[in-house]
Coordinates of C-alpha atoms in Angstrom, one line a residue:
Chain A
M1 CA -72.0 -43.9 19.1
K2 CA -69.3 -45.2 16.8
V3 CA -65.7 -45.6 17.7
G4 CA -63.1 -44.9 15.0
I5 CA -59.5 -46.0 15.6
D6 CA -56.5 -44.9 13.5
V7 CA -53.5 -47.1 14.3
G8 CA -50.1 -45.4 13.4
G9 CA -46.5 -46.4 13.9
T10 CA -46.0 -44.4 17.0
T11 CA -49.5 -43.5 18.3
V12 CA -53.1 -44.8 18.0
K13 CA -55.8 -42.1 17.6
I14 CA -59.2 -43.1 19.1
G15 CA -62.3 -41.1 18.5
Y16 CA -66.0 -41.3 19.3
V17 CA -68.2 -40.2 16.4
E18 CA -71.9 -39.3 16.4
A19 CA -73.8 -37.5 13.7
D20 CA -70.6 -36.7 11.7
V21 CA -68.9 -35.0 14.7
I22 CA -66.0 -36.3 16.8
K23 CA -67.4 -36.0 20.4
Y24 CA -64.3 -37.3 22.2
D25 CA -60.8 -38.2 21.0
Y26 CA -57.5 -39.2 22.6
E27 CA -54.3 -40.9 21.7
I28 CA -52.4 -43.9 23.2
K29 CA -48.8 -45.1 22.4
T30 CA -48.4 -47.8 19.9
K31 CA -46.8 -50.7 21.8
K32 CA -46.1 -53.7 19.5
E33 CA -46.5 -56.4 22.2
T34 CA -49.8 -55.3 23.6
L35 CA -51.2 -53.1 20.8
F36 CA -54.8 -54.4 20.4
D37 CA -55.2 -55.3 24.1
D38 CA -54.2 -51.7 24.9
I39 CA -56.7 -50.4 22.3
F40 CA -59.7 -52.4 23.4
K41 CA -59.0 -52.0 27.1
N42 CA -58.7 -48.2 26.7
V43 CA -61.9 -48.1 24.7
L44 CA -63.8 -50.2 27.3
D45 CA -62.5 -48.1 30.2
F46 CA -63.3 -44.8 28.5
T47 CA -66.8 -46.0 27.4
Q48 CA -67.7 -47.1 30.9
K49 CA -66.3 -44.0 32.5
K50 CA -68.3 -41.7 30.2
N51 CA -71.3 -44.1 30.2
I52 CA -71.4 -44.1 26.4
K53 CA -73.3 -46.7 24.4
I54 CA -71.3 -47.8 21.4
D55 CA -72.6 -49.9 18.6
F56 CA -69.5 -50.1 16.3
I57 CA -65.8 -50.1 16.4
G58 CA -63.9 -49.4 13.2
I59 CA -60.1 -49.7 12.9
G60 CA -57.6 -48.5 10.2
V61 CA -54.2 -50.2 10.3
P62 CA -51.0 -49.4 8.5
G63 CA -50.7 -52.6 6.5
N64 CA -52.6 -55.5 5.1
V65 CA -55.7 -56.8 6.8
K66 CA -58.6 -58.9 5.5
N67 CA -61.7 -60.1 7.3
N68 CA -60.2 -58.7 10.6
I69 CA -57.2 -60.9 10.3
I70 CA -54.0 -58.9 10.0
N71 CA -51.6 -60.3 7.5
R72 CA -48.8 -57.8 8.2
L73 CA -48.2 -54.4 9.7
P74 CA -44.5 -54.0 8.9
N75 CA -44.0 -50.6 10.6
V76 CA -45.5 -51.9 13.8
G77 CA -44.1 -55.4 13.7
I78 CA -47.4 -57.3 13.9
Y79 CA -48.0 -60.3 11.7
D80 CA -50.9 -62.9 11.5
F81 CA -53.1 -61.4 14.2
D82 CA -56.8 -62.0 14.7
I83 CA -58.4 -58.7 15.8
I84 CA -61.8 -60.2 16.6
K85 CA -60.4 -62.8 18.9
C86 CA -58.6 -60.1 20.9
A87 CA -61.7 -57.8 20.8
R88 CA -64.0 -60.4 22.2
K89 CA -62.1 -60.4 25.5
Y90 CA -63.5 -56.8 26.0
F91 CA -66.6 -56.5 23.8
K92 CA -68.9 -59.5 23.6
D93 CA -71.1 -58.3 20.7
V94 CA -70.1 -54.9 19.3
E95 CA -69.7 -55.0 15.6
I96 CA -66.0 -54.6 14.6
K97 CA -64.5 -53.9 11.1
S98 CA -61.0 -53.0 10.0
S99 CA -59.2 -52.0 6.8
N100 CA -56.0 -50.5 5.5
D101 CA -55.4 -46.9 6.7
A102 CA -55.2 -45.4 3.2
N103 CA -58.6 -47.0 2.4
V104 CA -60.0 -45.7 5.7
A105 CA -58.8 -42.2 5.0
A106 CA -60.3 -42.3 1.5
L107 CA -63.6 -43.4 3.1
G108 CA -63.4 -40.6 5.6
E109 CA -62.8 -38.0 2.8
A110 CA -65.6 -39.5 0.7
V111 CA -68.2 -39.3 3.5
Y112 CA -67.1 -35.9 4.7
S113 CA -67.2 -34.4 1.2
K114 CA -70.4 -36.3 0.4
V115 CA -68.9 -37.8 -2.7
S116 CA -71.5 -40.6 -3.2
E117 CA -70.2 -42.2 -6.4
S118 CA -66.5 -42.8 -5.8
C119 CA -63.3 -41.1 -4.8
F120 CA -59.7 -42.1 -5.1
M121 CA -57.4 -40.7 -2.4
V122 CA -53.6 -40.5 -2.9
T123 CA -51.4 -40.1 0.1
L124 CA -48.1 -38.4 -0.6
G125 CA -45.7 -39.0 2.2
T126 CA -42.5 -40.9 2.7
G127 CA -44.1 -43.3 0.1
V128 CA -47.1 -43.0 -2.1
G129 CA -50.3 -44.9 -1.3
G130 CA -53.9 -44.7 -2.2
G131 CA -57.5 -45.8 -1.4
F132 CA -60.5 -46.4 -3.6
V133 CA -64.1 -45.8 -2.4
D134 CA -67.2 -46.6 -4.5
N135 CA -70.7 -45.7 -3.3
Y136 CA -69.3 -45.1 0.3
K137 CA -67.7 -48.5 0.3
I138 CA -64.0 -49.3 0.2
V139 CA -63.0 -51.5 -2.7
E140 CA -60.1 -53.5 -1.2
G141 CA -59.2 -55.9 -4.0
A142 CA -58.6 -59.6 -3.8
H143 CA -55.2 -59.2 -2.1
C144 CA -56.0 -55.9 -0.4
N145 CA -53.6 -54.5 -2.9
I146 CA -55.7 -51.6 -4.3
G147 CA -53.9 -48.4 -3.6
E148 CA -50.4 -49.7 -4.0
I149 CA -50.1 -47.0 -6.6
G150 CA -46.7 -46.1 -5.3
H151 CA -45.5 -48.9 -7.5
L152 CA -47.1 -47.8 -10.8
F153 CA -44.4 -47.9 -13.5
I154 CA -44.2 -44.2 -14.4
D155 CA -40.6 -43.1 -14.7
N156 CA -38.5 -44.1 -17.6
I157 CA -36.0 -41.3 -17.3
H158 CA -34.1 -42.3 -14.2
N159 CA -35.5 -45.8 -13.6
Y160 CA -34.5 -45.7 -10.0
K161 CA -34.7 -49.1 -8.1
C162 CA -37.6 -49.1 -5.7
N163 CA -37.7 -50.9 -2.3
C164 CA -40.3 -53.3 -3.8
G165 CA -37.6 -54.6 -6.2
L166 CA -39.1 -53.0 -9.3
C167 CA -37.7 -50.0 -11.2
G168 CA -39.3 -46.7 -12.2
C169 CA -42.1 -46.8 -9.5
L170 CA -44.1 -43.7 -8.9
E171 CA -42.9 -43.3 -5.4
T172 CA -39.2 -43.3 -6.4
V173 CA -39.9 -40.0 -8.1
S174 CA -42.9 -38.4 -6.4
S175 CA -42.9 -39.2 -2.7
A176 CA -41.1 -36.9 -0.1
T177 CA -38.1 -39.3 -0.6
G178 CA -38.5 -39.0 -4.4
I179 CA -38.5 -35.2 -4.2
K180 CA -35.2 -35.2 -2.3
R181 CA -33.8 -37.8 -4.6
L182 CA -34.6 -35.6 -7.7
A183 CA -33.1 -32.5 -6.0
Y184 CA -29.8 -34.4 -5.6
E185 CA -30.1 -35.7 -9.1
Y186 CA -30.2 -32.3 -10.8
K187 CA -28.1 -30.4 -8.2
K188 CA -25.0 -30.3 -10.5
D189 CA -27.0 -28.5 -13.2
F190 CA -28.1 -25.7 -10.9
E191 CA -25.1 -24.4 -9.0
K192 CA -26.8 -21.3 -7.9
T193 CA -29.8 -23.0 -6.2
K194 CA -30.9 -21.7 -2.9
I195 CA -32.1 -25.1 -1.7
D196 CA -30.5 -25.8 1.7
F197 CA -29.0 -29.3 1.1
N198 CA -27.9 -29.5 4.8
N199 CA -31.6 -29.4 5.8
L200 CA -33.1 -31.0 2.7
S201 CA -36.7 -32.0 2.9
A202 CA -39.7 -32.1 0.5
K203 CA -41.0 -29.0 2.3
E204 CA -37.6 -27.2 1.7
V205 CA -37.9 -27.9 -2.1
C206 CA -41.6 -26.9 -2.2
D207 CA -40.8 -23.6 -0.3
K208 CA -37.9 -22.8 -2.7
A209 CA -40.0 -23.6 -5.8
K210 CA -42.6 -21.0 -4.7
L211 CA -39.6 -18.5 -4.6
N212 CA -38.8 -19.5 -8.2
D213 CA -35.6 -21.3 -7.4
P214 CA -34.8 -23.0 -10.8
L215 CA -33.7 -26.4 -9.4
A216 CA -36.7 -26.6 -7.1
V217 CA -39.0 -25.6 -9.9
K218 CA -37.6 -28.3 -12.2
V219 CA -37.9 -30.9 -9.4
L220 CA -41.6 -30.1 -8.7
D221 CA -42.4 -29.9 -12.4
E222 CA -41.1 -33.5 -12.9
V223 CA -42.8 -34.7 -9.7
S224 CA -46.1 -33.3 -10.9
L225 CA -45.7 -34.7 -14.4
N226 CA -45.3 -38.1 -12.8
L227 CA -48.3 -37.6 -10.5
G228 CA -50.4 -36.3 -13.4
K229 CA -49.6 -39.3 -15.5
A230 CA -50.3 -41.7 -12.6
L231 CA -53.7 -40.1 -11.9
A232 CA -54.5 -40.4 -15.7
T233 CA -53.7 -44.1 -15.4
I234 CA -55.8 -44.6 -12.2
S235 CA -58.7 -42.8 -13.9
L236 CA -58.8 -45.5 -16.6
C237 CA -59.0 -48.3 -14.1
T238 CA -61.1 -46.8 -11.3
D239 CA -62.7 -43.7 -12.8
P240 CA -63.5 -41.8 -9.5
S241 CA -65.8 -38.8 -9.2
V242 CA -62.9 -36.9 -7.6
F243 CA -59.3 -37.4 -6.6
F244 CA -58.2 -36.3 -3.2
I245 CA -54.5 -35.8 -2.4
G246 CA -53.3 -35.8 1.2
G247 CA -50.1 -36.5 3.2
G248 CA -47.2 -34.3 4.0
V249 CA -46.2 -33.4 0.5
A250 CA -49.8 -32.2 -0.3
A251 CA -49.1 -29.4 2.2
C252 CA -47.2 -27.7 -0.6
G253 CA -50.6 -26.5 -1.6
E254 CA -52.0 -24.9 -4.7
Y255 CA -48.5 -24.5 -6.3
L256 CA -48.3 -28.3 -6.5
F257 CA -52.0 -29.0 -7.2
E258 CA -52.0 -26.6 -10.2
L259 CA -49.1 -28.4 -11.8
I260 CA -50.6 -31.9 -11.1
R261 CA -53.9 -30.7 -12.7
K262 CA -52.0 -29.4 -15.8
Y263 CA -50.3 -32.7 -16.4
Y264 CA -53.4 -34.7 -15.6
K265 CA -55.4 -32.8 -18.2
K266 CA -52.5 -33.5 -20.7
Y267 CA -52.5 -37.2 -20.2
A268 CA -56.1 -38.1 -19.2
L269 CA -58.6 -39.6 -21.7
Y270 CA -61.0 -36.9 -23.0
S271 CA -64.0 -38.4 -21.1
V272 CA -62.3 -38.0 -17.6
K273 CA -60.2 -34.8 -18.2
D274 CA -62.5 -32.8 -15.9
T275 CA -62.3 -35.1 -12.8
P276 CA -61.4 -32.7 -10.0
I277 CA -58.1 -33.1 -8.1
L278 CA -58.6 -31.6 -4.6
P279 CA -56.6 -31.4 -1.4
A280 CA -57.8 -33.9 1.2
K281 CA -59.7 -31.9 3.9
L282 CA -59.7 -34.0 7.0
G283 CA -56.0 -34.0 7.7
N284 CA -55.1 -36.3 10.6
K285 CA -58.8 -36.7 11.5
A286 CA -59.5 -38.7 8.3
G287 CA -58.5 -42.0 10.0
I288 CA -60.9 -41.6 12.9
F289 CA -63.8 -40.5 10.6
G290 CA -63.2 -43.1 8.0
A291 CA -62.8 -45.9 10.5
S292 CA -66.1 -44.9 12.2
Y293 CA -67.8 -45.3 8.9
L294 CA -66.5 -48.8 8.1
G295 CA -69.7 -50.4 9.2
G296 CA -71.9 -48.1 7.1
L297 CA -73.1 -44.5 7.2
K298 CA -75.9 -44.8 9.7
Chain B
M1 CA -86.7 -66.5 -16.2
K2 CA -84.2 -63.7 -17.0
V3 CA -83.6 -62.2 -20.4
G4 CA -80.0 -61.3 -21.3
I5 CA -79.5 -59.0 -24.3
D6 CA -76.2 -58.3 -26.0
V7 CA -76.4 -55.4 -28.4
G8 CA -73.7 -55.5 -31.1
G9 CA -73.0 -53.3 -34.1
T10 CA -74.6 -55.7 -36.6
T11 CA -76.8 -58.1 -34.6
V12 CA -78.5 -58.2 -31.2
K13 CA -78.2 -61.5 -29.3
I14 CA -81.2 -62.3 -27.1
G15 CA -81.2 -65.1 -24.5
Y16 CA -83.5 -66.5 -21.8
V17 CA -81.5 -67.7 -18.9
E18 CA -82.6 -70.0 -16.0
A19 CA -80.4 -71.7 -13.4
D20 CA -77.2 -70.7 -15.3
V21 CA -78.5 -72.3 -18.5
I22 CA -79.5 -70.4 -21.7
K23 CA -82.9 -72.0 -22.4
Y24 CA -83.6 -70.1 -25.7
D25 CA -81.6 -67.7 -27.7
Y26 CA -81.9 -66.0 -31.1
E27 CA -80.6 -62.9 -32.9
I28 CA -82.2 -59.9 -34.6
K29 CA -80.5 -57.4 -36.9
T30 CA -79.3 -54.1 -35.4
K31 CA -81.3 -51.3 -37.0
K32 CA -80.3 -47.9 -35.7
E33 CA -83.7 -46.3 -36.2
T34 CA -85.8 -48.8 -34.3
L35 CA -83.3 -50.7 -32.3
F36 CA -84.8 -50.7 -28.8
D37 CA -88.4 -50.9 -30.1
D38 CA -87.3 -54.0 -32.2
I39 CA -85.7 -55.5 -29.1
F40 CA -88.5 -55.1 -26.7
K41 CA -91.2 -56.0 -29.2
N42 CA -89.3 -59.2 -30.1
V43 CA -88.9 -60.1 -26.5
L44 CA -92.5 -59.5 -25.8
D45 CA -93.7 -61.6 -28.8
F46 CA -91.3 -64.5 -27.9
T47 CA -92.3 -64.4 -24.3
Q48 CA -96.0 -64.5 -25.0
K49 CA -95.6 -67.2 -27.7
K50 CA -93.6 -69.5 -25.4
N51 CA -95.8 -68.6 -22.4
I52 CA -92.6 -67.7 -20.4
K53 CA -92.7 -65.7 -17.2
I54 CA -89.8 -63.2 -17.1
D55 CA -88.8 -61.2 -14.1
F56 CA -85.7 -59.3 -15.4
I57 CA -84.3 -57.9 -18.6
G58 CA -80.6 -57.0 -18.7
I59 CA -78.9 -55.3 -21.6
G60 CA -75.3 -54.9 -22.6
V61 CA -74.6 -52.1 -25.1
P62 CA -71.4 -51.1 -27.0
G63 CA -70.9 -47.7 -25.5
N64 CA -71.6 -45.4 -22.6
V65 CA -74.8 -45.9 -20.6
K66 CA -75.7 -44.8 -17.0
N67 CA -78.9 -45.4 -15.1
N68 CA -80.5 -46.8 -18.3
I69 CA -79.8 -43.6 -20.2
I70 CA -77.6 -44.1 -23.2
N71 CA -75.0 -41.4 -23.6
R72 CA -73.5 -42.7 -26.8
L73 CA -73.3 -45.9 -28.8
P74 CA -70.9 -44.6 -31.6
N75 CA -70.8 -47.9 -33.6
V76 CA -74.6 -48.0 -33.7
G77 CA -75.2 -44.3 -34.1
I78 CA -77.5 -43.9 -31.0
Y79 CA -77.1 -40.9 -28.7
D80 CA -79.0 -39.7 -25.6
F81 CA -81.6 -42.4 -25.5
D82 CA -83.8 -43.4 -22.5
I83 CA -84.0 -47.2 -22.5
I84 CA -86.7 -47.4 -19.7
K85 CA -89.1 -45.0 -21.5
C86 CA -88.9 -47.2 -24.6
A87 CA -89.2 -50.5 -22.6
R88 CA -92.3 -49.4 -20.7
K89 CA -94.3 -49.4 -24.0
Y90 CA -93.9 -53.2 -23.9
F91 CA -93.2 -54.2 -20.3
K92 CA -95.1 -52.3 -17.5
D93 CA -93.1 -53.5 -14.5
V94 CA -90.3 -55.9 -15.4
E95 CA -87.0 -54.8 -13.8
I96 CA -84.6 -53.5 -16.5
K97 CA -80.9 -52.8 -16.1
S98 CA -78.1 -52.0 -18.6
S99 CA -74.4 -51.6 -18.7
N100 CA -71.5 -51.4 -21.1
D101 CA -70.8 -54.6 -23.1
A102 CA -67.3 -55.1 -21.7
N103 CA -68.5 -54.8 -18.2
V104 CA -71.4 -57.2 -18.9
A105 CA -69.0 -59.7 -20.4
A106 CA -66.8 -59.4 -17.3
L107 CA -69.8 -60.1 -15.1
G108 CA -70.7 -63.1 -17.2
E109 CA -67.2 -64.6 -16.9
A110 CA -67.1 -63.8 -13.1
V111 CA -70.4 -65.6 -12.5
Y112 CA -69.7 -68.5 -14.8
S113 CA -66.3 -69.1 -13.3
K114 CA -67.7 -68.5 -9.7
V115 CA -65.0 -65.8 -9.0
S116 CA -66.7 -64.2 -6.0
E117 CA -64.2 -61.6 -5.2
S118 CA -63.3 -59.8 -8.3
C119 CA -62.2 -60.2 -11.9
F120 CA -60.9 -57.9 -14.5
M121 CA -61.7 -58.9 -18.1
V122 CA -59.6 -57.6 -21.0
T123 CA -61.1 -57.7 -24.5
L124 CA -58.4 -57.8 -27.2
G125 CA -60.1 -57.0 -30.5
T126 CA -59.9 -54.2 -33.0
G127 CA -59.3 -52.1 -29.9
V128 CA -58.6 -53.0 -26.2
G129 CA -61.3 -52.7 -23.6
G130 CA -62.0 -54.0 -20.1
G131 CA -64.5 -54.6 -17.4
F132 CA -64.1 -54.8 -13.6
V133 CA -66.4 -56.9 -11.4
D134 CA -66.2 -56.9 -7.6
N135 CA -68.3 -59.3 -5.5
Y136 CA -70.4 -60.1 -8.6
K137 CA -71.1 -56.4 -9.2
I138 CA -69.9 -54.3 -12.0
V139 CA -67.8 -51.3 -10.9
E140 CA -68.7 -48.8 -13.5
G141 CA -66.9 -45.6 -12.4
A142 CA -68.2 -42.1 -12.2
H143 CA -68.1 -41.5 -15.9
C144 CA -68.6 -45.2 -16.9
N145 CA -65.0 -45.0 -17.9
I146 CA -63.6 -48.1 -16.1
G147 CA -62.2 -50.4 -18.6
E148 CA -60.9 -47.8 -21.0
I149 CA -57.7 -49.5 -20.5
G150 CA -56.9 -49.4 -24.2
H151 CA -55.7 -45.9 -23.4
L152 CA -53.3 -46.7 -20.7
F153 CA -50.0 -45.0 -21.5
I154 CA -47.7 -48.0 -22.1
D155 CA -45.6 -47.6 -25.1
N156 CA -42.7 -45.2 -25.2
I157 CA -40.8 -46.9 -28.0
H158 CA -43.0 -45.9 -31.0
N159 CA -45.4 -43.5 -29.3
Y160 CA -48.0 -43.9 -32.1
K161 CA -50.8 -41.5 -32.1
C162 CA -54.1 -43.1 -30.9
N163 CA -57.6 -42.3 -32.1
C164 CA -58.3 -40.8 -28.7
G165 CA -55.7 -38.0 -29.4
L166 CA -53.1 -39.3 -26.9
C167 CA -49.9 -41.1 -27.8
G168 CA -48.4 -44.4 -26.7
C169 CA -51.8 -46.0 -25.7
L170 CA -52.0 -49.7 -25.1
E171 CA -54.3 -50.3 -28.0
T172 CA -51.9 -48.7 -30.5
V173 CA -49.5 -51.6 -29.8
S174 CA -51.6 -54.5 -28.5
S175 CA -55.0 -54.7 -30.3
A176 CA -55.5 -56.6 -33.6
T177 CA -54.8 -53.3 -35.3
G178 CA -51.6 -52.8 -33.1
I179 CA -50.3 -56.3 -34.1
K180 CA -50.6 -55.4 -37.8
R181 CA -49.0 -52.0 -37.2
L182 CA -46.0 -53.6 -35.4
A183 CA -45.6 -56.2 -38.2
Y184 CA -45.3 -53.3 -40.7
E185 CA -43.0 -51.4 -38.4
Y186 CA -40.4 -54.2 -38.2
K187 CA -41.0 -55.7 -41.7
K188 CA -37.8 -54.0 -43.1
D189 CA -35.6 -55.8 -40.5
F190 CA -36.9 -59.3 -41.4
E191 CA -36.7 -59.7 -45.1
K192 CA -37.2 -63.4 -45.0
T193 CA -40.4 -63.3 -43.0
K194 CA -43.2 -65.8 -44.1
I195 CA -45.9 -63.4 -42.9
D196 CA -48.4 -62.9 -45.8
F197 CA -48.7 -59.1 -46.0
N198 CA -51.3 -59.4 -48.7
N199 CA -53.6 -61.0 -46.2
L200 CA -52.3 -59.4 -43.0
S201 CA -54.3 -60.0 -39.9
A202 CA -53.6 -60.5 -36.2
K203 CA -54.4 -64.2 -36.7
E204 CA -51.8 -64.4 -39.6
V205 CA -49.1 -63.0 -37.3
C206 CA -50.1 -65.3 -34.4
D207 CA -50.1 -68.4 -36.7
K208 CA -46.6 -67.5 -38.1
A209 CA -45.2 -66.8 -34.6
K210 CA -46.2 -70.4 -33.6
L211 CA -44.1 -71.5 -36.7
N212 CA -41.2 -69.5 -35.3
D213 CA -41.2 -66.8 -37.9
P214 CA -38.7 -64.3 -36.5
L215 CA -40.7 -61.2 -37.4
A216 CA -44.0 -62.7 -36.0
V217 CA -42.1 -63.8 -32.8
K218 CA -40.7 -60.3 -32.3
V219 CA -44.2 -58.7 -32.8
L220 CA -46.0 -61.0 -30.4
D221 CA -43.2 -60.6 -27.8
E222 CA -43.6 -56.8 -27.8
V223 CA -47.4 -57.1 -27.8
S224 CA -47.2 -59.4 -24.8
L225 CA -44.7 -57.1 -23.0
N226 CA -47.1 -54.2 -23.4
L227 CA -50.1 -56.4 -22.1
G228 CA -48.0 -57.7 -19.2
K229 CA -47.1 -54.2 -18.2
A230 CA -50.7 -53.1 -18.5
L231 CA -52.0 -55.9 -16.4
A232 CA -49.4 -55.1 -13.7
T233 CA -50.7 -51.5 -13.7
I234 CA -54.3 -52.6 -13.5
S235 CA -53.5 -54.9 -10.6
L236 CA -52.3 -52.0 -8.5
C237 CA -55.6 -50.1 -9.1
T238 CA -58.2 -52.9 -9.1
D239 CA -56.4 -56.0 -7.7
P240 CA -58.6 -58.6 -9.2
S241 CA -58.7 -62.3 -8.1
V242 CA -58.2 -63.2 -11.7
F243 CA -57.7 -61.6 -15.1
F244 CA -59.7 -63.0 -18.0
I245 CA -58.7 -62.2 -21.6
G246 CA -61.1 -62.6 -24.4
G247 CA -61.7 -61.2 -27.9
G248 CA -60.4 -62.2 -31.3
V249 CA -56.7 -61.8 -30.5
A250 CA -57.1 -64.1 -27.4
A251 CA -57.8 -66.9 -29.9
C252 CA -54.0 -67.0 -30.4
G253 CA -54.2 -69.2 -27.3
E254 CA -51.5 -70.5 -24.9
Y255 CA -48.6 -69.1 -27.1
L256 CA -49.8 -65.6 -26.3
F257 CA -51.0 -66.3 -22.8
E258 CA -47.6 -67.7 -21.7
L259 CA -45.8 -64.6 -23.0
I260 CA -48.3 -62.3 -21.2
R261 CA -47.9 -64.2 -18.0
K262 CA -44.1 -64.0 -18.2
Y263 CA -44.1 -60.3 -18.6
Y264 CA -46.8 -59.8 -16.0
K265 CA -44.7 -61.6 -13.4
K266 CA -41.8 -59.4 -14.4
Y267 CA -43.6 -56.1 -13.8
A268 CA -46.2 -57.0 -11.1
L269 CA -45.7 -56.1 -7.5
Y270 CA -44.7 -59.1 -5.4
S271 CA -48.0 -59.3 -3.6
V272 CA -50.0 -59.8 -6.8
K273 CA -47.5 -61.7 -9.0
D274 CA -49.6 -64.9 -8.8
T275 CA -52.9 -63.5 -10.0
P276 CA -54.0 -65.9 -12.7
I277 CA -54.3 -64.8 -16.3
L278 CA -56.9 -67.0 -18.0
P279 CA -58.6 -67.2 -21.3
A280 CA -62.3 -66.0 -21.1
K281 CA -64.5 -69.1 -21.3
L282 CA -67.9 -67.9 -22.5
G283 CA -67.0 -66.7 -26.0
N284 CA -69.9 -65.0 -27.7
K285 CA -72.3 -66.1 -24.9
A286 CA -70.7 -63.9 -22.3
G287 CA -72.9 -61.0 -23.2
I288 CA -76.2 -62.9 -22.8
F289 CA -75.0 -64.5 -19.5
G290 CA -73.6 -61.3 -18.1
A291 CA -76.6 -59.2 -19.0
S292 CA -79.0 -61.7 -17.4
Y293 CA -77.1 -61.3 -14.1
L294 CA -77.2 -57.5 -14.1
G295 CA -80.0 -57.6 -11.6
G296 CA -78.2 -59.9 -9.2
L297 CA -77.5 -63.6 -9.1
K298 CA -80.8 -65.0 -7.9

């Protein structure tokens, strides 16, 4: 059996996968000081208790990792950490691989959807991230930087300053944060809006757009224009068989997807205009599935 | 020995490569009607005459090919052609692989420069193309569309219409054609320019820029800004170890490269700001080298 581990900022999801099915799964708290010891100790205990034979442990982490050496997990507070050195205290010879969580989710979606050629997955949350999978293998890039698509230069209307130091980045105008920012930006032009600014969230804007609130409609139109342009750009560099979009903002559903598809078709090169743009299907199981496949499909 | 073949619009370059050295090479004319029969017949004759043992034939073609089936070579006029079916008339069991010429050139540069991780090669000629190589393997994309970077949306100043139907594409403002277009665009603002508009070429503009002609300087500055922005975009999607730039316009040399590097650093995400941007080294031998490596490095 394979173990797939999805490290998040507050919890770690651990799953045991066999024949494309999660047989067992549970969560532990993310504690910065003892994170990987906690993980491997828990897996060892559970494995022994259930008398499971495991032959692979895959780990998705929210940050930059290469060759099982973590460079930085900013949201967890771990830097320069050797995963294998820690793992070998608990598992002498089980194969272990790790990758960035957005890549791992993309791999999970690719395998689950049986997209053999390639897929590009976009995660729309507080920020915007991505992962690229080709022939069921993650393409990480020389600096593990593939998927930093939140920093594509897309917006030349507002040119908001991004956390990264650049201006006009995709995530300044298309993440959950970006949706709220644009709602505030255009608020003065739409006095009669029904958007509840006391409880402003991306979901609030999406819900009101579906009810035809003019401000919400304008915001989601601009968000989708930016995303459509970004996918058109990505398609020239990675040319996936399919785009998957996941994350909290994707929960807006077909209303958002139809708009993104419209603008993608407008800006994509003729040869890739028909690349499907689909909702990610695995939700919060993508990390466990994807991590379990880091060592290969068998 | 491996055979590397570089199919161009007017000639086909054929080379025999062993231990990273081109042992023999020659050219034949590109004749649309009999192109691949001409190629394989010539290779068979030469191989027999010289009593060479060949174990691989790699072919780079100027267009779209997948699994050795040509979709379209617009500049040659060949569509829907099965390379293997033709090859088997001459070679019963030699392994044969093919790919787009920009990809093949990128592979040649990656192997020659021993860039194991990944490289992205940009070809600046009449148009702008590219190729992406990861771990000495070409990443082609689902529609063999990787490298169509000439159609990245980059320019929102002039928004010229591109041949592809879109507006603001990189190649409208950064190819050899784009350089000439921009020279005409700004001509009226620089009456004292020394650019010879009767013999206008990208080289003429580059030469005059090096002599500090204000119009030429302005044009190359804008061309480099566009290219720097485009490389910054590409680095977020493919994150190569190194960028190579080749093609006729790259012959402008360090003057152009320094400007491109300046703007790349300005627009690239902090994590990839130091990715080197280097002139391609193989010149017109990149096609032969790259094609010979299509089957692997050994």
